[in-house]
CSV table of C-alpha atoms in Angstrom, one decimal:
chain,number,residue,atom,x,y,z
A,213,MET,CA,23.5,-19.4,68.3
A,214,LEU,CA,23.1,-16.1,66.5
A,215,ALA,CA,25.6,-14.6,64.2
A,216,ILE,CA,25.6,-10.9,63.4
A,217,ALA,CA,28.1,-10.0,60.6
A,218,GLY,CA,29.0,-6.8,58.9
A,219,ASP,CA,31.7,-4.3,58.1
A,220,SER,CA,33.3,-2.1,60.7
A,221,ALA,CA,30.8,0.4,62.3
A,222,THR,CA,27.6,-1.1,60.9
A,223,GLY,CA,25.9,-1.2,64.3
A,224,LYS,CA,26.7,-4.8,65.3
A,225,THR,CA,27.5,-3.9,68.9
A,226,THR,CA,24.4,-1.7,69.3
A,227,LEU,CA,22.2,-4.5,68.0
A,228,SER,CA,23.9,-7.2,70.1
A,229,HIS,CA,23.9,-5.1,73.3
A,230,GLY,CA,20.1,-4.7,73.4
A,231,LEU,CA,19.6,-8.5,72.8
A,232,ALA,CA,22.1,-9.3,75.6
A,233,LYS,CA,20.4,-7.0,78.1
A,234,ALA,CA,17.0,-8.3,77.2
A,235,LEU,CA,18.0,-12.0,77.7
A,236,GLY,CA,20.0,-11.3,80.8
A,237,PRO,CA,23.7,-11.8,81.6
A,238,GLU,CA,23.2,-15.2,83.1
A,239,LYS,CA,21.6,-16.6,79.9
A,240,ILE,CA,23.9,-15.0,77.3
A,241,THR,CA,27.4,-15.5,76.0
A,242,TRP,CA,28.4,-12.7,73.7
A,243,MET,CA,31.7,-12.7,71.8
A,244,CYS,CA,33.3,-10.9,68.9
A,245,THR,CA,35.2,-12.6,66.1
A,246,ASP,CA,37.5,-9.5,65.9
A,247,ASP,CA,39.2,-11.1,68.9
A,248,TYR,CA,40.8,-13.5,66.4
A,249,HIS,CA,43.1,-10.8,64.9
A,250,LYS,CA,46.6,-12.2,64.5
A,251,TYR,CA,48.4,-8.8,64.9
A,252,ASP,CA,48.1,-5.8,67.1
A,253,ARG,CA,47.6,-2.3,65.8
A,254,GLN,CA,51.3,-1.5,65.8
A,255,GLU,CA,52.3,-4.7,64.0
A,256,ARG,CA,49.6,-4.1,61.3
A,257,LYS,CA,51.3,-0.8,60.2
A,258,ASP,CA,54.0,-2.8,58.4
A,259,LEU,CA,51.7,-5.4,56.8
A,260,PRO,CA,50.3,-5.3,53.3
A,261,PHE,CA,46.8,-6.0,54.4
A,262,THR,CA,44.2,-4.8,57.0
A,263,PRO,CA,42.1,-6.6,59.6
A,264,LEU,CA,39.5,-7.2,56.8
A,265,HIS,CA,41.8,-9.7,55.1
A,266,PRO,CA,41.5,-13.4,56.1
A,267,ASP,CA,45.3,-13.6,56.5
A,268,CYS,CA,45.1,-11.0,59.3
A,269,ASN,CA,42.9,-13.3,61.4
A,270,TYR,CA,43.0,-16.8,62.9
A,271,LEU,CA,39.9,-17.9,61.1
A,272,GLU,CA,40.6,-21.6,61.5
A,273,ILE,CA,40.8,-21.2,65.3
A,274,MET,CA,37.6,-19.2,65.2
A,275,GLU,CA,35.9,-22.1,63.3
A,276,GLN,CA,37.1,-24.6,65.9
A,277,HIS,CA,35.9,-22.5,68.8
A,278,LEU,CA,32.5,-22.0,67.2
A,279,GLN,CA,32.1,-25.7,66.8
A,280,LEU,CA,33.1,-26.3,70.5
A,281,LEU,CA,30.5,-23.7,71.6
A,282,THR,CA,27.8,-25.5,69.6
A,283,LEU,CA,28.6,-28.6,71.5
A,284,GLY,CA,28.4,-26.8,74.8
A,285,GLN,CA,32.2,-26.9,75.4
A,286,PRO,CA,34.3,-24.0,76.8
A,287,ILE,CA,36.9,-22.2,74.8
A,288,LEU,CA,40.0,-20.2,75.6
A,289,LYS,CA,39.2,-17.1,73.6
A,290,PRO,CA,41.8,-14.6,72.5
A,291,ILE,CA,41.1,-10.9,73.2
A,292,TYR,CA,41.7,-7.9,70.9
A,293,ASN,CA,41.5,-4.7,72.8
A,294,HIS,CA,39.9,-2.1,70.5
A,295,ASP,CA,40.7,0.8,72.9
A,296,THR,CA,44.5,0.1,73.0
A,297,GLY,CA,44.9,-1.9,69.8
A,298,THR,CA,46.7,-4.6,71.8
A,299,LEU,CA,46.3,-8.4,72.1
A,300,ASP,CA,45.4,-9.1,75.7
A,301,ARG,CA,45.4,-12.3,77.7
A,302,PRO,CA,42.9,-14.9,76.5
A,303,VAL,CA,39.8,-15.7,78.7
A,304,LEU,CA,37.9,-18.9,79.4
A,305,VAL,CA,34.5,-18.7,77.9
A,306,HIS,CA,31.6,-21.1,78.7
A,307,PRO,CA,28.6,-21.1,76.4
A,308,ALA,CA,25.4,-20.0,78.1
A,309,GLN,CA,21.9,-20.8,76.9
A,310,TYR,CA,22.2,-18.3,74.2
A,311,VAL,CA,25.3,-17.4,72.2
A,312,ILE,CA,25.6,-14.2,70.2
A,313,VAL,CA,28.6,-13.9,67.9
A,314,ASP,CA,29.3,-10.6,66.0
A,315,GLY,CA,32.2,-9.3,64.0
A,316,LEU,CA,33.7,-9.1,60.6
A,317,PHE,CA,34.0,-12.8,59.8
A,318,PRO,CA,31.3,-15.0,61.5
A,319,LEU,CA,29.8,-16.0,58.1
A,320,TRP,CA,33.1,-16.4,56.4
A,321,SER,CA,33.0,-20.1,55.7
A,322,LYS,CA,30.6,-22.9,55.3
A,323,LEU,CA,31.9,-24.5,58.4
A,324,SER,CA,31.4,-21.3,60.5
A,325,ARG,CA,27.9,-20.7,59.1
A,326,ALA,CA,26.9,-24.3,60.0
A,327,CYS,CA,27.4,-23.5,63.7
A,328,PHE,CA,24.5,-20.9,63.8
A,329,ASP,CA,20.8,-21.3,64.1
A,330,VAL,CA,20.2,-17.7,62.8
A,331,THR,CA,22.5,-15.5,60.7
A,332,VAL,CA,22.2,-11.8,60.2
A,333,PHE,CA,24.1,-9.3,58.1
A,334,LEU,CA,24.0,-5.5,58.7
A,335,ASP,CA,24.1,-3.5,55.5
A,336,PRO,CA,23.8,0.2,56.0
A,337,PRO,CA,24.4,2.5,53.0
A,338,GLU,CA,28.1,3.1,52.7
A,339,HIS,CA,28.0,6.9,53.3
A,340,ILE,CA,26.1,6.2,56.6
A,341,ARG,CA,28.6,3.6,57.7
A,342,ARG,CA,31.5,6.0,57.0
A,343,GLN,CA,29.8,8.7,59.1
A,344,TRP,CA,29.4,6.2,62.0
A,345,LYS,CA,32.9,5.0,61.8
A,346,VAL,CA,34.4,8.5,61.8
A,347,TYR,CA,32.3,9.4,64.8
A,348,ARG,CA,33.1,6.2,66.7
A,349,ASP,CA,36.9,6.1,66.0
A,350,VAL,CA,37.4,9.8,66.7
A,351,THR,CA,35.4,10.0,69.9
A,352,LYS,CA,36.2,6.6,71.3
A,353,ARG,CA,39.4,5.3,69.9
A,354,GLY,CA,41.7,8.3,69.7
A,355,TYR,CA,41.9,8.7,65.9
A,356,THR,CA,41.7,11.9,63.9
A,357,GLU,CA,39.1,12.2,61.2
A,358,GLU,CA,41.8,12.2,58.5
A,359,GLN,CA,43.3,9.0,59.9
A,360,VAL,CA,39.8,7.3,59.8
A,361,LEU,CA,39.0,8.4,56.3
A,362,ARG,CA,42.5,7.2,55.1
A,363,ASP,CA,42.0,3.9,56.7
A,364,LEU,CA,38.5,3.5,55.2
A,365,ASP,CA,40.0,4.0,51.7
A,366,LYS,CA,42.7,1.5,52.4
A,367,ARG,CA,40.2,-1.1,53.6
A,368,GLU,CA,37.7,-0.7,50.8
A,369,PRO,CA,39.1,-3.3,48.4
A,370,GLU,CA,39.2,-5.9,51.2
A,371,SER,CA,35.7,-5.0,52.4
A,372,GLU,CA,34.4,-5.5,48.9
A,373,ALA,CA,36.3,-8.8,48.5
A,374,TYR,CA,35.8,-10.5,51.9
A,375,ILE,CA,33.2,-8.8,54.1
A,376,ARG,CA,30.3,-7.8,51.9
A,377,PRO,CA,30.1,-11.2,50.1
A,378,GLN,CA,29.0,-12.6,53.5
A,379,ARG,CA,25.7,-10.8,53.0
A,380,LYS,CA,24.4,-13.5,50.6
A,381,HIS,CA,24.7,-16.1,53.3
A,382,ALA,CA,22.5,-14.4,56.0
A,383,ASP,CA,19.0,-15.5,56.9
A,384,ILE,CA,18.2,-11.8,57.7
A,385,VAL,CA,19.6,-8.7,56.2
A,386,ILE,CA,19.1,-5.4,58.1
A,387,ARG,CA,19.7,-1.9,56.7
A,388,PHE,CA,19.3,1.2,58.9
A,389,ALA,CA,19.1,4.3,56.7
A,390,PRO,CA,17.2,7.6,56.3
A,391,VAL,CA,14.2,7.6,53.9
A,392,GLU,CA,15.1,9.5,50.8
A,393,GLY,CA,13.1,12.8,50.6
A,394,ALA,CA,11.9,12.5,54.3
A,395,ALA,CA,11.7,15.8,56.2
A,396,ASP,CA,13.7,14.3,59.1
A,397,SER,CA,16.8,12.9,57.5
A,398,LYS,CA,18.3,12.0,60.9
A,399,ALA,CA,15.4,9.5,61.7
A,400,LEU,CA,16.8,6.2,60.5
A,401,SER,CA,14.3,3.7,59.3
A,402,ALA,CA,15.0,0.0,59.0
A,403,THR,CA,14.5,-2.4,56.1
A,404,ILE,CA,14.6,-6.1,57.3
A,405,LEU,CA,14.9,-8.8,54.6
A,406,LEU,CA,13.5,-12.1,55.8
A,407,ARG,CA,14.9,-14.8,53.6
A,408,PRO,CA,13.2,-18.2,53.3
A,409,THR,CA,16.2,-20.0,54.6
A,410,ILE,CA,14.6,-20.3,58.1
A,411,PRO,CA,11.0,-20.0,59.3
A,412,HIS,CA,10.1,-16.4,60.4
A,413,PRO,CA,7.4,-15.2,62.7
A,414,ASP,CA,3.9,-14.8,61.1
A,415,LEU,CA,3.4,-11.0,61.2
A,416,SER,CA,0.1,-11.0,59.2
A,417,ASP,CA,-1.9,-10.0,62.3
A,418,VAL,CA,0.6,-7.3,63.1
A,419,LEU,CA,0.5,-5.8,59.6
A,420,SER,CA,-3.0,-4.2,60.0
A,421,ASN,CA,-4.1,-0.8,58.8
A,422,ASP,CA,-3.4,0.5,62.3
A,423,SER,CA,0.2,-0.6,62.1
A,424,LYS,CA,1.0,1.1,58.8
A,425,GLY,CA,2.2,4.2,60.6
A,426,ALA,CA,5.0,2.1,62.1
A,427,LEU,CA,5.8,-0.6,59.5
A,428,HIS,CA,4.7,-2.4,56.3
A,429,MET,CA,5.9,-5.5,54.5
A,430,LYS,CA,6.1,-6.2,50.8
A,431,LEU,CA,7.6,-8.8,48.5
A,432,ILE,CA,10.7,-7.6,46.6
A,433,ARG,CA,13.6,-9.0,44.6
A,434,ASP,CA,16.8,-9.6,46.5
A,435,ASP,CA,20.2,-8.8,45.1
A,436,ASP,CA,20.3,-12.3,43.5
A,437,GLY,CA,16.9,-11.7,41.9
A,438,LYS,CA,15.0,-14.1,44.2
A,439,PRO,CA,11.8,-12.9,46.0
A,440,VAL,CA,12.1,-12.0,49.6
A,441,ASP,CA,9.9,-10.5,52.3
A,442,ALA,CA,11.0,-7.0,53.2
A,443,ILE,CA,9.7,-5.3,56.3
A,444,HIS,CA,10.1,-1.5,56.4
A,445,VAL,CA,10.0,0.0,59.9
A,446,HIS,CA,9.4,3.7,59.7
A,447,GLY,CA,11.9,5.9,61.6
A,448,HIS,CA,9.4,8.7,61.9
A,449,ALA,CA,6.7,6.6,63.4
A,450,ASN,CA,5.3,7.8,66.7
A,451,ARG,CA,6.0,5.9,69.9
A,452,GLU,CA,2.4,4.7,70.4
A,453,ALA,CA,2.2,3.1,67.0
A,454,SER,CA,5.6,1.4,67.3
A,455,ARG,CA,4.8,0.2,70.8
A,456,GLU,CA,1.7,-1.6,69.6
A,457,VAL,CA,3.7,-3.4,67.0
A,458,GLU,CA,6.4,-4.3,69.5
A,459,GLU,CA,3.9,-5.7,72.0
A,460,ALA,CA,2.2,-7.7,69.2
A,461,ILE,CA,5.5,-9.3,68.3
A,462,TRP,CA,6.4,-9.8,71.9
A,463,SER,CA,3.1,-11.6,72.6
A,464,LYS,CA,4.1,-14.3,70.1
A,465,LEU,CA,6.9,-15.4,72.4
A,466,GLY,CA,4.4,-16.3,75.2
A,467,ILE,CA,6.5,-14.5,77.8
A,468,ASP,CA,4.5,-13.2,80.8
A,469,ALA,CA,6.5,-10.0,81.2
A,470,PRO,CA,6.4,-6.5,79.5
A,471,VAL,CA,8.6,-5.7,76.5
A,472,PRO,CA,12.1,-5.1,77.8
A,473,ASP,CA,12.8,-1.3,77.9
A,474,CYS,CA,16.4,-1.9,76.8
A,475,LEU,CA,15.3,-2.7,73.3
A,476,GLY,CA,15.9,0.1,70.9
A,477,GLU,CA,18.5,1.8,73.1
A,478,ILE,CA,21.1,3.8,71.3
A,479,GLU,CA,24.0,6.0,72.4
A,480,GLY,CA,23.2,9.1,74.5
A,481,GLY,CA,20.1,7.7,76.2
A,482,LYS,CA,18.1,7.9,72.9
A,483,ARG,CA,15.8,5.3,71.5
A,484,SER,CA,15.2,3.9,68.0
A,485,GLU,CA,11.9,2.2,67.3
A,486,PRO,CA,13.2,0.5,64.1
A,487,LEU,CA,16.1,-0.9,66.2
A,488,ALA,CA,13.7,-2.2,68.8
A,489,ILE,CA,11.5,-4.0,66.3
A,490,ALA,CA,14.6,-5.5,64.6
A,491,GLN,CA,15.8,-6.7,67.9
A,492,LEU,CA,12.4,-8.2,68.7
A,493,ILE,CA,12.4,-10.2,65.5
A,494,LEU,CA,15.9,-11.6,66.4
A,495,LEU,CA,14.7,-12.4,70.0
A,496,TYR,CA,11.9,-14.3,68.5
A,497,HIS,CA,14.3,-16.5,66.6
A,498,LEU,CA,16.6,-17.0,69.5
A,499,LEU,CA,13.9,-18.0,71.9
A,500,LEU,CA,12.2,-20.2,69.2
A,501,VAL,CA,15.3,-22.4,68.8
A,502,SER,CA,16.1,-22.6,72.5
């Protein structure tokens, strides 16, 4: 089981979508912990907290369901409809070979974290996340830009109190962001922190002089001061250099098939090489523990 946690509009769905397509629908169960909201959008207007507050979510039920999934048992999962803001009829969910859980609270408690083999936290710079949220909520969820910005400001204290602290519990932290001073500020690079809480793929043979145009790795200090391996995947790298790295990582999985084309897919038919490499590292972990 894989957990992908992060604040609203950090890229959780994009990251999960590529993994789900690569593994295949018959092998994957993909669910979102946002389905455990207690209140619909209309009811929340009169509440003193937002969906980022634990009291706005059935987290105890979420924990119970995660435990059942680890045991291979089905769950009757609630549904929160992001398009309409309503609570829809629950659905019966059977765990497949691989289970991906994303959302605001998958790493909320020690109990929930114990259910996962691999845990990830998405940590883009706040100004980038705000841009992504404004774009998504205006184009897809019917909000105005003013409404989204006002909601972001309202949620900020709870984001700081309840969502961002989950970062310290993740095995892998991924940050998509432009490189400061780069000519192409729209080309997002990725920094992937591989914490020593789980074994990671040996990338020493991938990190050759030929690959430096696509990625490099160095030892840095994490937020807590502890050393951590940091892989930097260059957003400006050409397709050929990135493809060589992707094929080298893919070969470690021993799969007699080409690298899935769905990896790295982003909205509008575009492709992100840093996203593809991040997804490959997560695929390695999923297939390793299967």
